[in-house]
XYZ file of C-alpha atoms in Angstrom:
765
model
C 87.488 130.250 110.821
C 88.564 130.552 107.567
C 90.131 127.037 108.455
C 86.991 125.486 109.129
C 85.479 127.206 106.296
C 88.235 125.531 103.403
C 87.928 122.184 105.201
C 84.058 122.069 105.120
C 84.487 122.852 101.768
C 86.435 120.419 100.738
C 84.883 117.111 102.402
C 82.212 118.220 100.370
C 84.662 117.478 97.639
C 84.832 115.016 98.585
C 81.760 113.641 98.728
C 80.904 114.888 95.136
C 84.352 113.283 93.246
C 83.920 109.934 95.062
C 80.465 109.923 93.632
C 81.343 110.873 90.441
C 84.205 108.280 90.005
C 81.342 105.670 91.414
C 79.182 106.361 88.894
C 81.814 105.093 86.583
C 82.704 101.782 87.873
C 78.553 100.635 86.735
C 78.910 102.405 83.240
C 78.690 99.582 80.009
C 80.181 99.138 78.165
C 80.126 98.313 74.209
C 81.998 94.927 73.110
C 83.227 95.339 69.420
C 83.648 91.301 67.917
C 86.372 91.123 65.110
C 85.586 87.691 63.080
C 88.834 85.355 61.534
C 88.657 87.562 58.490
C 89.946 90.793 60.183
C 92.995 89.215 59.955
C 95.784 88.957 57.862
C 99.234 88.100 57.039
C 101.644 90.796 56.944
C 103.467 90.821 53.985
C 106.633 92.738 54.810
C 107.194 90.167 57.443
C 105.847 87.092 56.770
C 108.804 85.309 58.387
C 111.404 87.124 61.410
C 114.552 86.242 61.769
C 113.099 83.312 64.063
C 110.844 81.778 61.839
C 107.739 83.503 62.736
C 104.656 83.885 60.983
C 102.647 87.427 61.969
C 98.528 87.768 61.803
C 97.322 91.437 62.474
C 93.636 92.578 63.344
C 93.215 96.609 63.783
C 90.985 97.713 65.855
C 90.530 100.990 65.635
C 89.918 104.080 67.908
C 90.389 103.897 70.922
C 89.414 106.404 74.004
C 91.918 106.069 76.667
C 90.721 103.572 79.803
C 90.927 100.008 80.914
C 90.446 97.577 77.547
C 90.015 93.637 77.780
C 90.441 92.025 74.816
C 89.223 88.576 74.145
C 91.184 85.708 70.887
C 90.180 82.598 70.334
C 92.299 80.187 68.367
C 93.516 76.445 67.916
C 97.140 75.512 67.928
C 99.119 72.377 68.517
C 101.757 73.893 70.278
C 102.929 75.362 74.112
C 105.615 78.690 75.278
C 107.108 79.358 71.726
C 103.345 80.879 70.308
C 103.027 84.481 71.588
C 99.938 87.053 70.874
C 99.677 91.248 71.983
C 97.650 94.049 71.229
C 100.481 97.047 70.701
C 100.208 101.003 69.009
C 102.495 101.876 66.927
C 102.137 105.542 67.134
C 101.440 105.709 70.853
C 103.863 107.588 73.019
C 106.915 106.451 76.150
C 104.032 105.610 78.266
C 100.524 105.877 76.291
C 99.533 101.979 76.681
C 100.757 99.355 78.405
C 100.180 95.286 77.405
C 102.395 92.803 77.507
C 102.978 89.966 74.841
C 101.816 86.884 76.770
C 102.170 82.700 75.572
C 99.134 80.523 73.914
C 98.557 77.369 74.451
C 97.699 74.038 73.056
C 95.181 73.376 75.500
C 92.854 75.965 75.464
C 90.847 77.794 72.679
C 90.416 81.385 74.261
C 93.382 83.449 75.776
C 92.177 86.926 77.183
C 94.847 90.112 77.896
C 93.876 93.420 79.983
C 95.375 96.932 77.335
C 95.682 100.348 79.779
C 95.239 103.129 77.439
C 96.317 106.190 79.124
C 95.533 108.682 75.287
C 93.536 108.808 72.425
C 94.898 106.021 70.140
C 94.648 105.881 66.526
C 95.672 102.660 64.998
C 95.224 100.014 68.384
C 95.724 96.181 66.799
C 96.364 92.620 68.110
C 99.072 90.458 66.942
C 99.911 87.120 66.773
C 102.908 85.261 65.775
C 103.614 81.526 65.837
C 105.591 78.816 64.466
C 105.763 78.656 60.569
C 106.166 75.163 61.121
C 102.625 74.213 64.037
C 99.064 74.698 63.174
C 97.189 78.153 64.302
C 93.801 79.280 63.003
C 92.898 82.342 64.948
C 89.040 81.962 64.692
C 87.952 85.999 66.294
C 88.602 88.623 68.683
C 86.744 90.609 70.237
C 87.686 94.445 72.382
C 85.561 95.510 75.089
C 86.147 98.392 77.929
C 85.901 97.585 81.498
C 85.191 99.505 84.710
C 88.727 98.504 85.603
C 89.799 102.783 84.745
C 87.265 104.035 87.352
C 87.310 101.213 89.889
C 91.570 102.379 89.860
C 90.888 106.424 90.139
C 88.594 105.862 92.837
C 90.693 103.765 95.345
C 93.814 106.177 94.303
C 91.905 108.429 95.846
C 89.502 107.430 99.070
C 93.098 106.934 99.534
C 94.593 110.464 99.298
C 91.132 111.734 100.802
C 91.722 108.865 104.263
C 95.163 110.294 104.805
C 93.991 114.438 104.334
C 91.155 113.113 106.709
C 93.544 111.884 109.258
C 96.222 114.889 108.524
C 92.897 117.319 109.789
C 92.295 115.520 112.168
C 95.379 115.017 113.935
C 95.725 118.640 113.503
C 92.699 119.466 114.985
C 93.247 118.055 117.518
C 96.562 118.876 119.034
C 95.806 122.240 117.586
C 95.769 124.688 120.905
C 93.702 128.410 119.961
C 95.652 131.985 120.940
C 98.713 129.366 123.072
C 102.212 129.330 122.897
C 104.815 127.716 124.945
C 108.150 127.634 124.087
C 108.895 123.782 125.191
C 106.313 122.648 123.112
C 107.533 124.923 120.024
C 110.977 123.208 120.646
C 108.700 119.311 120.696
C 107.061 120.629 117.422
C 109.741 120.924 115.423
C 111.967 118.311 116.286
C 108.753 115.542 115.234
C 108.714 117.951 112.097
C 112.599 117.426 111.528
C 112.143 113.586 112.597
C 109.403 112.970 110.370
C 111.103 114.619 107.397
C 114.953 112.209 108.280
C 112.281 109.129 107.905
C 110.577 109.953 105.123
C 113.888 110.166 103.159
C 114.901 107.199 104.486
C 111.630 105.418 102.699
C 112.899 107.957 99.582
C 116.420 106.079 99.437
C 115.342 102.592 100.120
C 112.704 102.909 98.054
C 114.709 104.436 94.293
C 114.493 101.709 92.238
C 110.700 101.083 92.771
C 109.872 104.712 91.181
C 111.725 103.321 87.517
C 108.562 102.508 86.633
C 109.262 98.130 85.822
C 110.785 95.004 87.395
C 114.754 94.602 88.492
C 115.025 90.879 86.769
C 115.864 89.489 90.553
C 115.924 85.900 91.420
C 113.105 85.135 92.866
C 110.826 88.031 91.493
C 108.537 85.517 88.419
C 107.775 83.413 91.585
C 106.366 86.270 93.778
C 104.393 87.817 90.867
C 103.321 84.029 90.129
C 101.800 84.136 94.326
C 100.029 87.274 93.891
C 97.935 86.264 90.824
C 97.398 83.381 92.003
C 95.802 84.695 95.479
C 93.588 86.863 92.807
C 92.973 84.296 90.745
C 91.752 81.937 94.035
C 89.805 84.953 95.666
C 88.079 85.550 92.229
C 86.412 82.010 91.981
C 85.688 81.824 95.485
C 88.540 80.634 98.429
C 89.473 82.153 100.716
C 92.116 81.893 102.130
C 93.230 80.472 99.083
C 95.354 76.870 99.472
C 95.392 75.879 96.495
C 96.901 78.399 93.908
C 95.484 77.301 90.424
C 97.507 79.874 87.925
C 100.313 77.573 88.058
C 101.610 75.219 85.750
C 99.226 75.682 83.260
C 96.290 75.582 85.347
C 97.183 71.717 87.311
C 97.804 74.697 90.650
C 100.392 74.862 93.243
C 99.849 74.600 96.756
C 102.550 77.408 97.586
C 99.931 78.958 100.052
C 99.883 76.575 102.218
C 103.961 76.474 102.671
C 104.572 79.906 102.215
C 101.847 81.786 104.269
C 100.525 84.676 101.854
C 98.697 86.984 104.270
C 100.930 90.336 103.223
C 100.394 89.645 100.001
C 96.614 89.935 99.458
C 97.246 93.913 99.435
C 98.360 93.738 96.156
C 96.298 90.525 94.939
C 93.264 92.958 96.031
C 94.724 95.946 93.886
C 95.142 93.198 91.416
C 91.320 92.788 91.392
C 90.361 96.669 91.481
C 92.449 96.711 88.161
C 96.229 97.580 88.983
C 98.934 95.766 86.842
C 100.785 92.903 88.538
C 104.102 94.815 88.675
C 103.159 98.229 89.661
C 101.273 96.330 92.728
C 104.377 94.785 93.771
C 106.482 97.826 93.425
C 103.787 99.161 95.795
C 103.615 95.980 97.881
C 107.839 97.195 98.005
C 107.409 100.545 98.891
C 104.406 99.699 101.719
C 107.116 97.596 103.160
C 109.668 99.928 103.799
C 107.549 102.581 104.087
C 106.502 100.073 107.935
C 110.181 98.819 108.313
C 110.877 102.750 108.462
C 108.143 103.570 110.910
C 108.634 100.164 113.336
C 111.884 100.205 113.661
C 111.909 104.631 114.822
C 108.803 103.192 117.061
C 110.846 100.893 118.365
C 114.429 101.447 119.011
C 113.364 105.369 120.737
C 110.750 103.373 123.159
C 114.180 101.000 123.936
C 116.744 103.521 124.214
C 114.365 106.605 125.178
C 116.458 108.354 122.953
C 114.755 110.323 119.614
C 117.732 111.228 117.743
C 119.817 107.527 118.639
C 116.298 105.752 117.449
C 116.740 107.729 113.933
C 120.534 106.737 113.396
C 119.868 102.763 114.172
C 116.661 103.289 111.333
C 118.345 104.540 109.324
C 121.208 101.504 109.145
C 118.605 99.171 109.140
C 117.034 99.919 106.745
C 119.830 100.824 104.637
C 121.856 98.160 105.437
C 123.052 96.421 101.752
C 121.886 93.010 103.418
C 118.510 94.287 103.575
C 118.593 96.460 99.946
C 120.657 93.048 98.469
C 117.151 90.839 99.654
C 115.288 93.144 98.488
C 115.748 93.982 94.795
C 119.024 91.406 93.583
C 117.594 88.604 95.502
C 113.716 89.467 95.977
C 113.087 87.381 98.565
C 109.794 88.383 99.687
C 109.429 86.983 103.119
C 112.224 87.461 104.700
C 112.704 91.046 103.725
C 109.396 91.904 105.113
C 110.242 89.626 108.032
C 112.863 91.777 109.005
C 110.233 94.923 108.883
C 109.394 93.570 111.995
C 112.387 91.916 113.658
C 113.055 95.554 115.414
C 110.081 94.937 117.162
C 110.227 91.400 118.519
C 113.393 93.020 119.931
C 111.197 95.419 121.689
C 109.154 93.830 122.904
C 111.993 90.401 124.203
C 114.353 93.984 125.805
C 111.387 94.962 128.097
C 110.721 91.717 129.407
C 114.506 91.674 130.325
C 113.816 94.295 132.699
C 114.304 94.675 136.047
C 110.816 95.631 137.631
C 108.153 93.210 136.705
C 105.767 94.562 138.772
C 105.218 97.263 136.508
C 101.697 98.142 134.171
C 104.306 97.814 131.141
C 105.336 94.511 132.335
C 102.180 93.242 132.589
C 101.203 94.001 129.458
C 104.635 92.774 127.633
C 102.872 89.713 126.560
C 100.219 91.605 123.725
C 103.933 93.659 121.662
C 105.465 89.901 121.771
C 102.571 87.928 120.076
C 101.744 91.108 117.411
C 105.435 91.056 116.967
C 106.275 87.139 116.749
C 102.153 87.009 114.738
C 103.827 89.353 111.756
C 106.797 87.794 111.747
C 105.193 84.253 111.509
C 102.746 85.135 108.730
C 105.900 86.264 106.350
C 108.742 83.667 106.959
C 108.981 80.541 108.941
C 113.257 80.466 108.293
C 113.161 83.891 109.937
C 110.811 82.582 112.780
C 113.710 79.814 113.227
C 116.525 82.140 112.983
C 114.965 84.741 115.726
C 114.078 81.202 117.971
C 117.630 80.109 118.263
C 118.727 83.602 118.924
C 115.579 84.045 121.976
C 117.258 80.693 122.834
C 120.462 82.049 123.318
C 119.798 84.840 124.524
C 117.443 83.157 126.723
C 120.713 81.108 128.769
C 122.342 84.291 128.984
C 119.874 86.173 130.977
C 118.461 83.021 132.316
C 117.867 84.507 135.793
C 115.118 87.410 134.079
C 113.898 84.509 132.149
C 112.742 82.341 135.158
C 111.226 85.008 136.971
C 107.371 84.037 138.203
C 106.099 87.388 135.931
C 108.069 86.147 132.582
C 107.628 83.404 132.233
C 103.685 84.395 132.876
C 104.093 86.289 130.750
C 106.143 84.435 127.614
C 103.306 81.646 128.392
C 100.680 83.767 127.553
C 102.158 84.755 124.653
C 103.264 81.215 123.386
C 99.680 80.127 123.271
C 98.335 83.116 121.981
C 100.827 83.081 118.640
C 99.582 79.761 118.591
C 95.850 80.399 118.497
C 96.444 83.268 116.435
C 98.058 81.139 113.913
C 96.690 78.253 113.846
C 94.714 78.863 110.684
C 98.535 78.663 108.540
C 100.186 76.546 111.475
C 97.875 73.397 110.993
C 98.094 72.616 107.278
C 101.613 73.429 107.216
C 102.742 70.939 109.456
C 99.705 68.641 107.707
C 100.828 68.947 104.332
C 104.695 68.602 105.600
C 104.179 65.271 107.572
C 102.028 63.886 104.636
C 102.369 65.015 101.605
C 104.882 63.473 100.000
C 106.811 67.060 98.211
C 110.240 67.715 97.335
C 110.943 69.692 99.859
C 109.849 66.610 102.776
C 111.729 64.661 100.673
C 115.225 63.621 101.840
C 116.930 64.584 98.404
C 116.377 68.195 99.578
C 118.332 67.600 102.735
C 121.364 65.762 101.989
C 122.812 69.583 100.715
C 124.826 71.155 102.208
C 125.568 74.962 102.722
C 128.669 76.020 104.991
C 130.122 76.755 100.864
C 127.529 79.454 100.101
C 128.902 81.684 103.554
C 130.148 84.742 102.685
C 134.275 84.733 102.779
C 135.543 87.653 104.721
C 136.578 90.079 102.402
C 132.883 89.866 101.004
C 131.636 90.264 104.792
C 133.748 93.857 105.364
C 133.303 94.853 102.221
C 133.290 98.783 102.155
C 131.984 99.575 98.788
C 128.910 97.326 97.156
C 128.652 96.814 93.886
C 125.406 94.855 92.201
C 126.890 91.357 90.868
C 124.118 88.504 90.244
C 126.178 85.754 91.022
C 125.334 82.965 94.141
C 127.093 80.096 94.012
C 129.470 78.213 96.405
C 133.314 79.543 97.968
C 134.526 77.901 94.765
C 133.524 80.120 92.197
C 135.303 83.129 94.848
C 133.705 86.547 94.684
C 133.710 87.711 90.989
C 130.793 88.914 90.460
C 128.667 87.851 93.360
C 125.715 89.081 94.940
C 127.146 91.900 97.814
C 126.843 90.301 100.786
C 127.547 92.246 103.308
C 126.078 94.523 105.843
C 127.912 97.566 104.340
C 130.677 99.667 105.815
C 128.304 102.326 108.674
C 127.225 98.887 110.629
C 130.958 97.513 110.404
C 132.549 101.008 111.942
C 129.236 100.733 114.686
C 131.045 97.460 115.660
C 134.410 98.984 115.858
C 133.503 102.128 117.713
C 131.143 100.122 119.618
C 134.103 97.548 120.791
C 135.991 100.981 121.026
C 133.649 102.245 123.909
C 133.896 99.036 125.700
C 137.418 98.613 126.217
C 137.400 101.906 126.982
C 134.195 101.292 129.729
C 132.559 103.081 128.546
C 129.621 100.581 128.314
C 127.714 99.118 131.450
C 124.494 97.502 130.098
C 124.914 94.373 129.840
C 122.483 93.920 127.093
C 124.074 96.094 124.655
C 127.718 94.162 125.570
C 125.020 90.811 124.996
C 123.916 92.474 121.103
C 127.443 93.151 120.430
C 128.411 89.446 120.940
C 125.274 88.033 119.425
C 126.197 90.326 116.672
C 129.519 89.117 115.814
C 127.827 85.662 116.434
C 126.016 86.377 113.626
C 128.178 87.427 111.732
C 130.417 84.941 111.881
C 127.400 81.894 111.583
C 126.954 83.874 108.199
C 130.615 82.804 106.722
C 132.340 79.665 105.269
C 134.401 79.286 108.185
C 131.305 78.326 110.089
C 130.676 75.198 110.492
C 127.651 74.129 109.462
C 128.250 70.965 107.339
C 130.076 69.194 110.157
C 126.690 70.380 112.221
C 125.316 68.829 109.504
C 126.297 66.039 109.585
C 124.689 64.532 112.525
C 121.764 64.188 111.241
C 118.316 64.423 112.146
C 116.501 66.975 112.628
C 119.855 69.444 113.155
C 120.802 68.044 110.112
C 117.147 68.872 108.266
C 117.403 72.302 109.764
C 120.752 73.081 108.658
C 119.782 72.062 105.384
C 116.146 74.155 105.559
C 118.459 77.561 106.129
C 120.146 77.291 102.271
C 122.255 79.626 102.641
C 124.227 80.767 106.178
C 123.832 84.307 104.775
C 120.425 84.701 105.944
C 122.208 85.143 109.275
C 122.887 88.891 108.175
C 119.344 90.099 109.221
C 120.408 88.950 112.875
C 123.649 90.861 112.002
C 121.693 93.516 111.050
C 119.557 93.953 113.907
C 121.581 93.755 116.800
C 124.133 95.773 114.837
C 121.248 98.565 114.271
C 120.824 98.023 118.237
C 124.279 98.837 118.982
C 124.347 101.946 116.401
C 121.023 103.461 118.860
C 123.126 102.477 121.889
C 126.394 103.988 120.808
C 124.211 107.871 120.277
C 123.077 107.711 123.949
C 126.095 107.169 125.157
C 128.705 109.707 123.160
C 125.524 112.655 123.825
C 125.794 111.705 127.565
C 129.751 112.032 127.479
C 131.796 115.331 128.169
C 133.687 115.709 125.015
C 131.776 115.245 121.800
C 134.717 115.067 119.253
C 134.268 110.685 118.875
C 130.292 111.592 119.031
C 129.862 114.375 115.837
C 132.598 112.334 113.638
C 130.882 109.052 114.555
C 127.591 110.677 113.647
C 129.259 112.480 110.216
C 131.795 109.174 108.446
C 128.207 106.499 109.373
C 125.853 108.883 107.679
C 127.916 109.889 104.793
C 129.354 106.299 104.014
C 125.086 104.927 104.912
C 123.726 107.298 101.676
C 127.184 106.845 99.672
C 127.685 103.662 99.680
C 123.980 102.599 99.473
C 123.919 105.741 95.850
C 126.913 103.472 94.709
C 124.496 99.644 95.020
C 121.396 101.354 93.645
C 123.500 102.849 90.832
C 125.314 99.650 89.629
C 121.794 97.762 90.199
C 120.262 99.707 87.920
C 122.894 99.961 85.530
C 124.075 96.939 85.331
C 120.825 94.258 85.827
C 117.930 93.429 83.267
C 114.424 94.310 83.733
C 111.158 93.770 82.122
C 108.246 95.725 82.515
C 104.815 93.187 83.143
C 101.915 94.427 83.506
C 99.204 91.259 82.516
C 100.010 87.725 83.983
C 100.451 86.500 81.729
C 103.339 87.578 80.355
C 105.543 86.042 83.139
C 104.125 82.073 81.989
C 103.282 79.964 84.509
C 106.267 77.493 84.774
C 108.690 78.882 88.007
C 109.539 77.493 90.561
C 112.242 78.220 91.840
C 113.109 75.116 93.717
C 110.345 73.591 93.185
C 110.073 72.249 96.846
C 106.068 72.261 96.813
C 105.966 70.039 93.731
C 105.346 66.253 94.757
C 107.705 64.869 94.228
C 108.666 63.141 90.824
C 106.618 65.074 88.562
C 107.838 65.679 85.317
C 106.774 68.972 84.981
C 106.951 68.834 81.024
C 104.376 66.787 80.980
C 102.104 69.600 82.454
C 99.414 70.174 79.240
C 96.564 72.386 80.164
C 93.298 70.864 79.721
C 94.900 67.015 79.066
C 92.330 64.187 80.705
C 93.498 60.711 80.423
C 91.028 57.990 80.670
C 91.368 54.106 80.494
C 89.684 51.989 78.021
C 86.361 51.766 79.138
C 85.576 55.439 79.958
C 83.474 58.172 77.625
C 83.900 61.314 78.380
C 81.320 64.037 76.835
C 82.189 67.411 78.597
C 84.505 68.861 80.906
C 84.364 72.608 82.113
C 87.052 73.802 84.778
C 87.124 76.440 87.081
C 90.587 76.987 89.186
C 90.959 74.174 91.212
C 87.004 72.934 90.400
C 86.750 70.247 87.381
C 83.143 69.231 86.406
C 83.099 66.686 83.507
C 80.778 64.555 81.818
C 81.528 61.195 81.501
C 80.426 57.495 81.160
C 81.868 53.872 82.239
C 80.533 51.288 79.855
C 81.597 48.228 82.009
C 81.063 46.935 84.877
C 84.700 47.623 86.132
C 86.292 50.176 87.945
C 87.796 52.839 85.822
C 90.038 55.888 85.999
C 89.325 60.270 84.212
C 92.641 61.575 85.214
C 92.497 65.330 85.072
C 94.610 68.594 84.964
C 95.216 68.839 88.103
C 98.327 68.105 89.941
C 97.053 65.856 93.371
C 96.999 67.173 96.870
C 95.672 66.015 99.720
C 91.992 67.661 100.117
C 91.074 67.104 96.466
C 87.593 65.253 96.093
C 85.354 64.163 93.346
C 81.429 63.321 93.974
C 78.175 62.807 91.447
C 76.828 66.858 91.206
C 73.041 65.222 91.656
C 73.278 62.680 94.072
C 76.676 63.665 96.330
C 78.241 59.980 95.736
C 81.923 60.622 96.400
C 84.237 58.760 94.134
C 87.947 58.093 95.307
C 91.278 60.107 94.227
C 94.172 58.699 94.245
C 97.414 59.300 92.772
C 97.773 59.360 88.959
C 100.309 59.043 86.840
C 102.820 62.000 86.806
C 101.445 63.232 90.049
C 98.080 64.493 88.562
C 94.496 63.688 90.501
C 92.802 60.224 89.265
C 89.448 60.050 90.379
C 87.748 56.021 89.931
C 84.702 55.796 88.794
C 82.456 52.938 89.448
C 81.190 50.904 86.553
C 78.353 51.506 84.631
C 78.169 54.557 85.916
C 76.898 57.859 84.004
C 76.259 61.273 85.171
C 78.077 65.139 86.417
C 81.711 64.111 88.413
C 82.360 67.283 90.532
C 86.524 67.374 91.712
C 87.928 70.025 93.253
C 89.605 70.939 96.478
C 88.494 70.673 100.003
C 89.944 71.593 103.356
C 89.850 68.827 105.856
C 87.644 69.702 108.304
C 90.580 69.762 110.867
C 92.086 73.288 109.012
C 89.119 74.960 109.534
C 88.531 74.324 112.808
C 91.827 75.723 112.694
C 90.983 78.774 111.356
C 87.381 79.096 113.961
C 90.293 79.182 116.669
C 91.959 82.062 115.575
C 89.183 84.003 114.907
C 88.817 82.854 118.824
C 91.931 83.760 119.726
C 92.236 87.148 117.908
C 88.964 88.147 119.245
C 89.854 87.451 122.235
C 93.240 88.975 121.971
C 92.311 92.400 120.504
C 89.298 92.801 123.981
C 91.832 92.382 126.213
C 93.866 94.256 124.071
C 91.302 97.466 123.916
C 90.834 96.784 127.767
C 94.485 97.582 128.887
C 94.419 100.677 126.227
C 91.455 101.504 128.450
C 92.592 101.186 131.786
C 95.902 102.946 130.519
C 94.226 105.930 129.935
C 91.900 105.981 132.389
C 95.362 105.817 134.477
C 97.094 108.382 132.264
C 93.377 110.812 133.252
C 93.992 110.239 136.723
C 97.510 111.477 137.044
C 97.008 114.387 134.698
C 94.086 115.426 137.004
C 96.561 115.190 140.464
C 99.563 116.678 138.695
C 96.861 120.042 137.456
C 95.843 119.580 141.407
């Protein structure tokens, strides 16, 4: 009775607290403006060591909250002048704000500042080169509702988790009933939950620093998050063309690199969280999903919970996965690795002998889910998975060419293509029709064999965090540790020992061992990648697109984790347990020590940065420039740069995301043109705002959008990115397939529930 009252009061507290926080969202705050007279040159530091001049304006005292600061200025320089908001007497975590760039093509810059305490000396500071022109027109500051939004979202998530836990306890509680077997199962579940939680925490240790490790591709993915946010705010959905890149010229990363999962941190950014914090949360979420899906998949495959725990630990904490997440920051790859165990489970079920069971007839559902989850984050992992699925299909060709198995495969393939059509159609369209670096021949001339692992790297027992990723000619000094760690190597050796001793009779596990060895071999410099690439054609392009042979380690990690589950299962069934306890003890200790060693060197040696505002990153980092139009010179992409032909008079311009509206007049009878600050990608259209007359858009100088203006025209021209009709058709197809898939899945679950209930009633009778 007391428990029910506690739950009732807990719900009442939730309602009142959430209502109180919701009220804060709608509160209006005063805008405080400062004219240019408030700014003064700081005499004691007129020039610093780099020759910069400094001007400041003191805002005064402000209470905790999230503030938006606007600076109004004019300058003639790019990427050299900066501004920031500071508080000299603030504590370590009293203010969160970055130093941001100022651009010549803009007259206004804004940034958000997060204050966690009362600040008495908040001020704005502008630093600029003495040689350049800089005129400050003023600034303003206003408190926003983002602080309330952040608190509200945190408490909503907290209460949701708490309510789910209460619901679970109430549903599974049995009053005045005690059963030893049930109690034993509950204790075991609690122990497993605790261990899985420890695995998540162990894999996430670098995230609790609160800052970003300066990994290879971190800036690229942070720009993607910000690009999705800006795209959503300007009305795009799904976001195809991210408008924040290259001083507002836009970048087509959303078409080539599926951003589905990055909508989570992008939505957190819209709520008000700093961009760096949202990415840390995303990585934590990936670690949780990796552990949950690994444990679920392995426990279903081996029907042994402790074997699944061992496989989950080794898979989640393998060094290559941690390298992808923290040293290289290959977001698509480490995200895809979270779903590979689910794909392995679906293939495992396909190869079962009995094809007439109810469970087998629903296998296409789990296969569709697993494949779709991978397609939505990393195309290269899809290619690797397809390669090894093809090899598995050859090895188990008799099981594959069964009527029911082929039926399951066909249903899954149709569903996967249909559900993912919204991404695949634009991707294939641009790959075939757009002249980009990734589609050009230059990309496919790069050989990859030299970027594989050396044997000492592959079987290295210790993993020290290095930052160099060169070909074999550079040796191993300072190299990134391309290894899976000693634990999975020991697993392979132990499994081979059991196989030689005649204790392995499972054909699927033998195939896993062979495939793991093949994947390890393919990740090294000894595999003949260059010879295969010389075959030319599609094969050459696929090999070159792999970029690094070490990507094969993600598949090796999966197969070796399956072997670890099998080792635990085999030794559990053995009469003598000495080998079992020895394997478990050495493997667990080695995993913990190697992981901690890697993280220690990572955190002690790696540079880092604290990012709160996207502008602090700049907007020109393109990684390998894969999606840039061929021949583009990024240095010529200046914000607000309009180029017109002789007879064109440009009166007014405005830009919002990928959309531009301009007022122009063609004084001649001949056709003229206007080149606007947008990179040319297929899909940009222009029309008159009143008559809706369409104007031709072509590729201008330096691959920008050029709009041809007919003679004697005068009016407003609207330019924007418009998805082709067949892209929209693909989106409709995906929605229809997704709804159909959910309906069929729900029907299947209901049938299973009815059948289980009937079996339970028969058992009671």
